[in-house]
Structure formats: structure tokens, C-alpha cells
Short mmCIF file of C-alpha atoms and ligand atoms in Angstrom, two decimals:
data_model
loop_
_atom_site.label_atom_id
_atom_site.label_comp_id
_atom_site.label_asym_id
_atom_site.label_seq_id
_atom_site.Cartn_x
_atom_site.Cartn_y
_atom_site.Cartn_z
CA MET A 1 -3.52 -9.33 24.83
CA ASN A 2 -1.59 -6.93 26.51
CA ARG A 3 -3.61 -3.74 27.59
CA LYS A 4 -0.99 -1.36 26.38
CA ILE A 5 -1.44 -2.50 22.75
CA LEU A 6 -4.84 -3.07 22.64
CA GLY A 7 -5.14 0.77 23.59
CA GLU A 8 -2.53 1.73 20.99
CA GLN A 9 -4.94 -0.66 18.45
CA ILE A 10 -7.88 1.19 19.90
CA HIS A 11 -6.90 4.64 19.42
CA GLY A 12 -5.63 3.62 15.96
CA HIS A 13 -8.98 2.83 15.15
CA LEU A 14 -10.65 5.80 16.37
CA GLN A 15 -8.24 7.95 14.38
CA LEU A 16 -9.14 6.12 11.13
CA TYR A 17 -12.88 6.68 11.82
CA ARG A 18 -12.25 10.50 12.37
CA ASP A 19 -10.33 10.56 9.09
CA LEU A 20 -13.34 8.93 7.54
CA GLY A 21 -15.57 11.32 9.01
CA VAL A 22 -17.73 8.68 11.29
CA ARG A 23 -19.26 10.68 14.35
CA TYR A 24 -20.73 7.45 15.99
CA VAL A 25 -19.92 3.63 15.65
CA SER A 26 -23.19 0.95 15.91
CA ARG A 27 -22.46 -2.21 16.41
CA PRO A 28 -24.85 -4.79 14.15
CA ALA A 29 -26.71 -7.60 16.18
CA PRO A 30 -24.81 -10.83 15.81
CA SER A 31 -26.83 -12.06 13.04
CA ALA A 32 -26.12 -9.12 11.12
CA GLN A 33 -22.46 -9.51 11.26
CA ASN A 34 -22.77 -13.41 10.00
CA ARG A 35 -25.77 -13.70 8.38
CA LYS A 36 -24.49 -17.25 7.73
CA PRO A 37 -22.70 -20.25 9.10
CA LYS A 38 -18.84 -19.92 8.07
CA THR A 39 -18.56 -23.08 6.70
CA LYS A 40 -20.82 -24.46 3.85
CA ASN A 41 -23.72 -26.80 4.98
CA PRO A 42 -22.14 -30.27 3.53
CA GLU A 43 -25.40 -31.55 2.74
CA SER A 44 -26.66 -28.48 0.87
CA PRO A 45 -28.00 -29.20 -2.48
CA PRO A 46 -25.70 -30.09 -5.41
CA ALA A 47 -25.30 -27.33 -8.24
CA GLU A 48 -28.29 -27.56 -10.46
CA THR A 49 -29.92 -24.55 -11.18
CA VAL A 50 -28.15 -22.79 -14.06
CA ILE A 51 -28.34 -19.16 -14.93
CA ALA A 52 -27.57 -17.82 -18.08
CA ALA A 53 -25.87 -14.41 -17.82
CA GLY A 54 -24.55 -12.87 -21.07
CA GLU A 55 -22.14 -15.71 -22.13
CA THR A 56 -21.17 -16.95 -18.94
CA VAL A 57 -22.84 -19.88 -17.46
CA VAL A 58 -23.63 -19.20 -13.85
CA THR A 59 -24.41 -22.68 -11.58
CA ALA A 60 -26.30 -22.25 -8.54
CA GLY A 61 -25.05 -24.09 -5.76
CA GLU A 62 -21.18 -24.12 -7.22
CA THR A 63 -18.64 -24.44 -4.53
CA LEU A 64 -15.52 -21.89 -4.66
CA GLU A 65 -13.25 -24.64 -4.76
CA ALA A 66 -14.90 -25.96 -7.56
CA ILE A 67 -14.37 -23.02 -9.34
CA LEU A 68 -10.86 -22.78 -8.26
CA ALA A 69 -10.41 -25.75 -9.33
CA ASP A 70 -11.64 -24.65 -12.95
CA ILE A 71 -9.19 -21.70 -13.10
CA GLY A 72 -6.47 -24.38 -12.60
CA ASN A 73 -3.50 -23.02 -14.12
CA CYS A 74 -4.59 -20.59 -15.87
CA ARG A 75 -3.86 -19.16 -19.13
CA ARG A 76 -6.53 -18.14 -20.81
CA CYS A 77 -5.27 -14.29 -21.49
CA LYS A 78 -2.02 -12.61 -21.38
CA LEU A 79 -1.39 -12.04 -17.80
CA ALA A 80 -0.61 -15.06 -16.75
CA PRO A 81 3.08 -15.38 -17.85
CA THR A 82 3.80 -12.58 -15.47
CA ARG A 83 2.02 -13.30 -12.75
CA THR A 84 3.61 -14.78 -9.47
CA ASN A 85 0.55 -16.16 -7.99
CA LEU A 86 -3.21 -16.33 -9.17
CA VAL A 87 -5.15 -14.31 -6.49
CA PHE A 88 -8.50 -16.14 -6.21
CA GLY A 89 -10.03 -14.60 -3.31
CA SER A 90 -10.59 -15.11 0.41
CA GLY A 91 -12.72 -14.85 3.45
CA ASN A 92 -15.98 -16.17 4.56
CA PRO A 93 -17.56 -18.35 1.57
CA ARG A 94 -21.02 -17.46 3.01
CA ALA A 95 -20.44 -13.71 3.52
CA SER A 96 -23.39 -11.40 3.87
CA LEU A 97 -20.94 -8.90 2.69
CA MET A 98 -18.65 -9.47 -0.65
CA PHE A 99 -16.15 -6.79 -1.90
CA VAL A 100 -15.13 -6.61 -5.53
CA GLY A 101 -11.85 -4.74 -6.46
CA GLU A 102 -9.88 -4.32 -9.46
CA ALA A 103 -6.91 -6.77 -10.05
CA PRO A 104 -4.01 -8.11 -7.74
CA GLY A 105 -0.98 -5.47 -7.19
CA ALA A 106 2.59 -6.00 -6.15
CA ASP A 107 1.87 -7.57 -2.47
CA GLU A 108 -1.07 -9.57 -3.92
CA ASP A 109 0.53 -11.54 -6.44
CA GLU A 110 3.61 -11.94 -4.06
CA GLN A 111 1.29 -13.81 -1.67
CA GLY A 112 -1.58 -15.12 -3.54
CA LEU A 113 -4.07 -13.08 -1.43
CA PRO A 114 -6.50 -10.06 -2.19
CA PHE A 115 -6.01 -6.55 -0.92
CA VAL A 116 -2.93 -7.30 1.61
CA GLY A 117 -1.05 -4.36 0.60
CA ARG A 118 -1.43 -0.56 1.73
CA ALA A 119 -4.85 -0.30 0.08
CA GLY A 120 -5.96 -3.75 1.73
CA ARG A 121 -4.98 -2.36 5.38
CA LEU A 122 -6.93 0.48 4.88
CA LEU A 123 -9.78 -1.92 3.46
CA THR A 124 -9.72 -3.93 6.78
CA LEU A 125 -10.20 -0.47 8.62
CA ILE A 126 -13.21 0.28 6.61
CA VAL A 127 -14.88 -3.20 6.76
CA GLU A 128 -14.10 -2.68 10.62
CA SER A 129 -15.70 0.54 10.73
CA ILE A 130 -19.19 -1.27 10.22
CA GLY A 131 -18.69 -3.69 12.87
CA PHE A 132 -16.95 -6.63 10.57
CA ARG A 133 -13.89 -8.41 10.98
CA ARG A 134 -11.81 -8.97 7.86
CA GLU A 135 -12.97 -12.58 8.30
CA ASP A 136 -16.32 -12.19 8.40
CA VAL A 137 -16.52 -10.68 4.46
CA TYR A 138 -15.40 -12.24 1.29
CA ILE A 139 -13.03 -10.24 -0.91
CA CYS A 140 -11.71 -10.90 -4.34
CA ASN A 141 -11.18 -9.04 -7.58
CA ILE A 142 -12.33 -8.70 -11.30
CA LEU A 143 -8.95 -9.97 -12.81
CA LYS A 144 -7.16 -12.69 -10.65
CA CYS A 145 -3.76 -12.01 -12.19
CA ARG A 146 -1.61 -8.96 -11.98
CA PRO A 147 -1.17 -6.70 -15.00
CA PRO A 148 1.96 -5.44 -15.12
CA ASN A 149 3.11 -2.62 -13.30
CA ASN A 150 -0.21 -2.51 -12.09
CA ARG A 151 -1.78 -0.78 -15.43
CA ASN A 152 -5.46 -0.63 -15.80
CA PRO A 153 -7.24 -4.12 -16.68
CA GLU A 154 -7.63 -4.33 -20.38
CA THR A 155 -10.78 -5.14 -21.94
CA ASP A 156 -9.86 -8.86 -23.23
CA GLU A 157 -8.34 -9.48 -19.72
CA ILE A 158 -11.97 -8.56 -18.00
CA ALA A 159 -13.39 -11.17 -20.86
CA ALA A 160 -11.50 -13.58 -20.07
CA CYS A 161 -11.50 -13.42 -16.01
CA GLU A 162 -15.32 -11.93 -14.92
CA GLY A 163 -17.13 -15.39 -15.67
CA PHE A 164 -15.10 -16.76 -12.79
CA LEU A 165 -16.03 -13.47 -10.46
CA PHE A 166 -19.36 -14.14 -11.69
CA ARG A 167 -19.48 -17.41 -10.37
CA GLN A 168 -17.84 -16.52 -7.45
CA ILE A 169 -20.90 -14.64 -6.57
CA ALA A 170 -23.34 -17.16 -7.16
CA ALA A 171 -21.36 -19.12 -4.73
CA VAL A 172 -21.10 -16.93 -1.91
CA GLN A 173 -24.75 -15.49 -2.49
CA PRO A 174 -23.78 -12.21 -0.59
CA GLY A 175 -26.64 -9.92 0.56
CA VAL A 176 -24.71 -6.59 -0.64
CA ILE A 177 -21.64 -6.56 -2.95
CA VAL A 178 -19.51 -3.36 -2.56
CA ALA A 179 -17.63 -2.81 -5.79
CA LEU A 180 -14.37 -1.05 -5.42
CA GLY A 181 -13.59 1.06 -7.92
CA THR A 182 -14.33 2.02 -11.21
CA PHE A 183 -13.52 -1.29 -12.82
CA GLY A 184 -15.16 -3.25 -10.35
CA ALA A 185 -18.38 -1.14 -10.99
CA GLN A 186 -18.53 -1.09 -14.25
CA THR A 187 -17.71 -4.76 -15.04
CA LEU A 188 -20.31 -5.87 -12.56
CA LEU A 189 -22.96 -3.56 -13.88
CA LYS A 190 -22.28 -3.12 -17.52
CA THR A 191 -22.31 0.32 -17.63
CA THR A 192 -19.49 2.88 -18.83
CA GLU A 193 -20.90 5.57 -16.46
CA THR A 194 -17.98 6.88 -13.50
CA ILE A 195 -17.84 5.75 -10.12
CA GLY A 196 -18.95 9.02 -9.18
CA LYS A 197 -22.29 9.24 -10.63
CA LEU A 198 -22.92 4.75 -9.62
CA ARG A 199 -21.69 5.41 -5.98
CA GLY A 200 -24.59 6.69 -2.85
CA ARG A 201 -27.07 4.16 -3.59
CA LEU A 202 -28.07 0.47 -3.90
CA LEU A 203 -28.12 -0.90 -7.22
CA ASP A 204 -28.47 -3.99 -8.67
CA TYR A 205 -26.55 -6.84 -9.81
CA ARG A 206 -28.63 -9.50 -11.20
CA GLY A 207 -31.24 -9.44 -7.96
CA VAL A 208 -28.16 -8.45 -5.52
CA LYS A 209 -27.86 -5.24 -4.10
CA LEU A 210 -24.67 -3.79 -5.23
CA ILE A 211 -23.16 -0.30 -3.75
CA ALA A 212 -20.02 0.90 -5.82
CA THR A 213 -17.90 3.23 -3.80
CA TYR A 214 -14.34 4.72 -4.29
CA HIS A 215 -11.29 2.04 -4.29
CA PRO A 216 -8.76 2.14 -1.43
CA ALA A 217 -6.22 2.99 -3.72
CA TYR A 218 -7.78 6.14 -4.70
CA LEU A 219 -8.90 7.06 -1.22
CA LEU A 220 -4.48 6.65 -0.24
CA ARG A 221 -4.19 9.70 -2.74
CA SER A 222 -7.40 11.35 -2.05
CA PRO A 223 -8.09 11.25 1.80
CA LEU A 224 -10.92 13.58 1.63
CA GLU A 225 -13.27 11.36 -0.60
CA LYS A 226 -13.20 8.65 2.68
CA ARG A 227 -16.01 10.63 4.31
CA LYS A 228 -17.98 9.53 0.94
CA VAL A 229 -17.05 5.87 1.15
CA TRP A 230 -17.90 5.70 4.76
CA ASP A 231 -21.43 7.08 3.56
CA ASP A 232 -21.68 4.11 1.15
CA MET A 233 -20.57 1.74 3.86
CA ARG A 234 -23.41 2.97 6.17
CA ILE A 235 -26.00 2.08 3.08
CA ALA A 236 -24.39 -1.47 2.70
CA HIS A 237 -24.70 -1.78 6.28
CA ASN A 238 -28.41 -0.98 7.22
CA TYR A 239 -29.21 -2.54 3.94
CA ILE A 240 -27.62 -5.96 5.57
CA ARG A 241 -29.05 -5.01 9.04
CA ALA A 242 -32.46 -5.08 8.00
CA LEU A 243 -32.09 -8.47 6.04
CA PRO A 244 -33.97 -11.50 7.91
CA ARG A 245 -32.08 -13.66 9.95
CA GLN A 246 -31.07 -16.96 8.26
N1 LIG B 301 -6.00 -3.15 -5.52
C1 LIG B 301 -7.37 -4.43 -5.90
O1 LIG B 301 -8.08 -3.84 -6.69
N2 LIG B 301 -7.13 -5.32 -5.72
C2 LIG B 301 -6.24 -5.83 -4.76
O2 LIG B 301 -6.26 -7.17 -4.32
C3 LIG B 301 -5.29 -5.15 -4.56
C4 LIG B 301 -5.21 -3.84 -4.69
#
């Protein structure tokens, strides 16, 4: 890459870190960056362990491809007629760090990929601020289809879709889940507690560590809260760094 462009990119990143309130940057050991190989071991055991979780049956060992195939051309809720593309998720299927947002917006609906708009660009910088690349982590949402005019997800839509998310988590087996915003956190934790009360500490989602933090779209409107997100990301990062090498 051209040195000038590289210099400008580094300058841009440093500016963002300053905005986030970052005072230092540490580089995790390679084992923490990529706890697992990028591709699934083709000889991994077939799906067999079944964990009943509420009304959702989560099958450990299931692949993301199988879950996507099960979603198919989904017509399970009222969002189906207005979507352009279903947004399943993207990233490393064996990621140690998994981000769960709310629902696709206009850009995501257009491209069929999560977090590719303005909020997504900020999410990429947040991911990079703890030494990961976007492709190292796995990113998805509670809802796989865009609510019209980006309105909040409704209870029946979450009920129709959340089971796929639970199965995605079981497939990826992340070390830490970062729940972005109220809907992500409340859906996974089955709570009505506010994000302000939930953030700042490691919580538990069915035996997986979860940190709840503010949604990047909220940060675009309230940049002064970026510092808290940085604090939350450091908690997640410190936990992942301490995980045994796999
Ligand atoms: N906001 C979300 O919660 N998810 C996306 O994919 C994009 C914006």
C-alpha cells in the first residue's frame, strides 16, 4: 500500500481512538486474536447435543450453513414482504468475539450484510480498537430482516427470529458476546433492564460471557458515550486474552 495512504489511515484510526477516550493500545497475542482456525474442521463431530433453551431447541455442532438453509426464504413474520435481502451474519464462523446488533438498516437490507452503513463503519473501528480485524469476529443481529423505516423490532418479530440467533451463537461458540444496544442485550439476557444498568461488567448468556454496551448508531448521536464503549470493549478483550489457547 502507498505510504501516504497508509499514513492517512493510521492518522484516521488514531483520531477515532482519541474520540473513544483511548489512552493506550495493546496488541493481543496471536492466540487471542484468533482463538480458533478460520474454517471449521471438516472432521468436527456431527450435531448431536441438544440443549433446550426456552422454546428454542439449540443443537450444538450445527453449522451456520445449516441454520441459513433452515431460514430459507423466510416468511415467518410480517417483515418478509418489505425486505430486499435477508441479513444473516458475517465474519469468522469460529470467532472468539461475536457482536449482536438489533436489525438491518437500509444499507444492510440493500447489501445483505450486517453493519455496513455508518454505524457499521464505527463498529469496524471499535473492533479494530482492541486489535482485531473485522474479519476475525462474527457479526449478526437479533432480526434478520429490516423493520420498515428502521423502527424498533416488535415482540412478535423477535419471537419469530431469536431462535436463529441462539443457534448461531451455539454454532460459533464465541468466548465473549458483545450485545450492542438495548434490543441485543435484553433479548439475550431475557431482561427489561436498561443498557445503562447492564453495561460495564461481564454477564452470562447460557454459560457464555456477555458484555452489553451502547449501539454504534447511538454513539453517532451521543459521541460522549464512546468512552464507556471503550471501557466495555477492554473488559471483553481482557477476558478473551485470558482464555486458554485452543
Ligand atoms: N444496526 C444494527 O443493529 N444492525 C445492523 O446490521 C445495522 C445497523
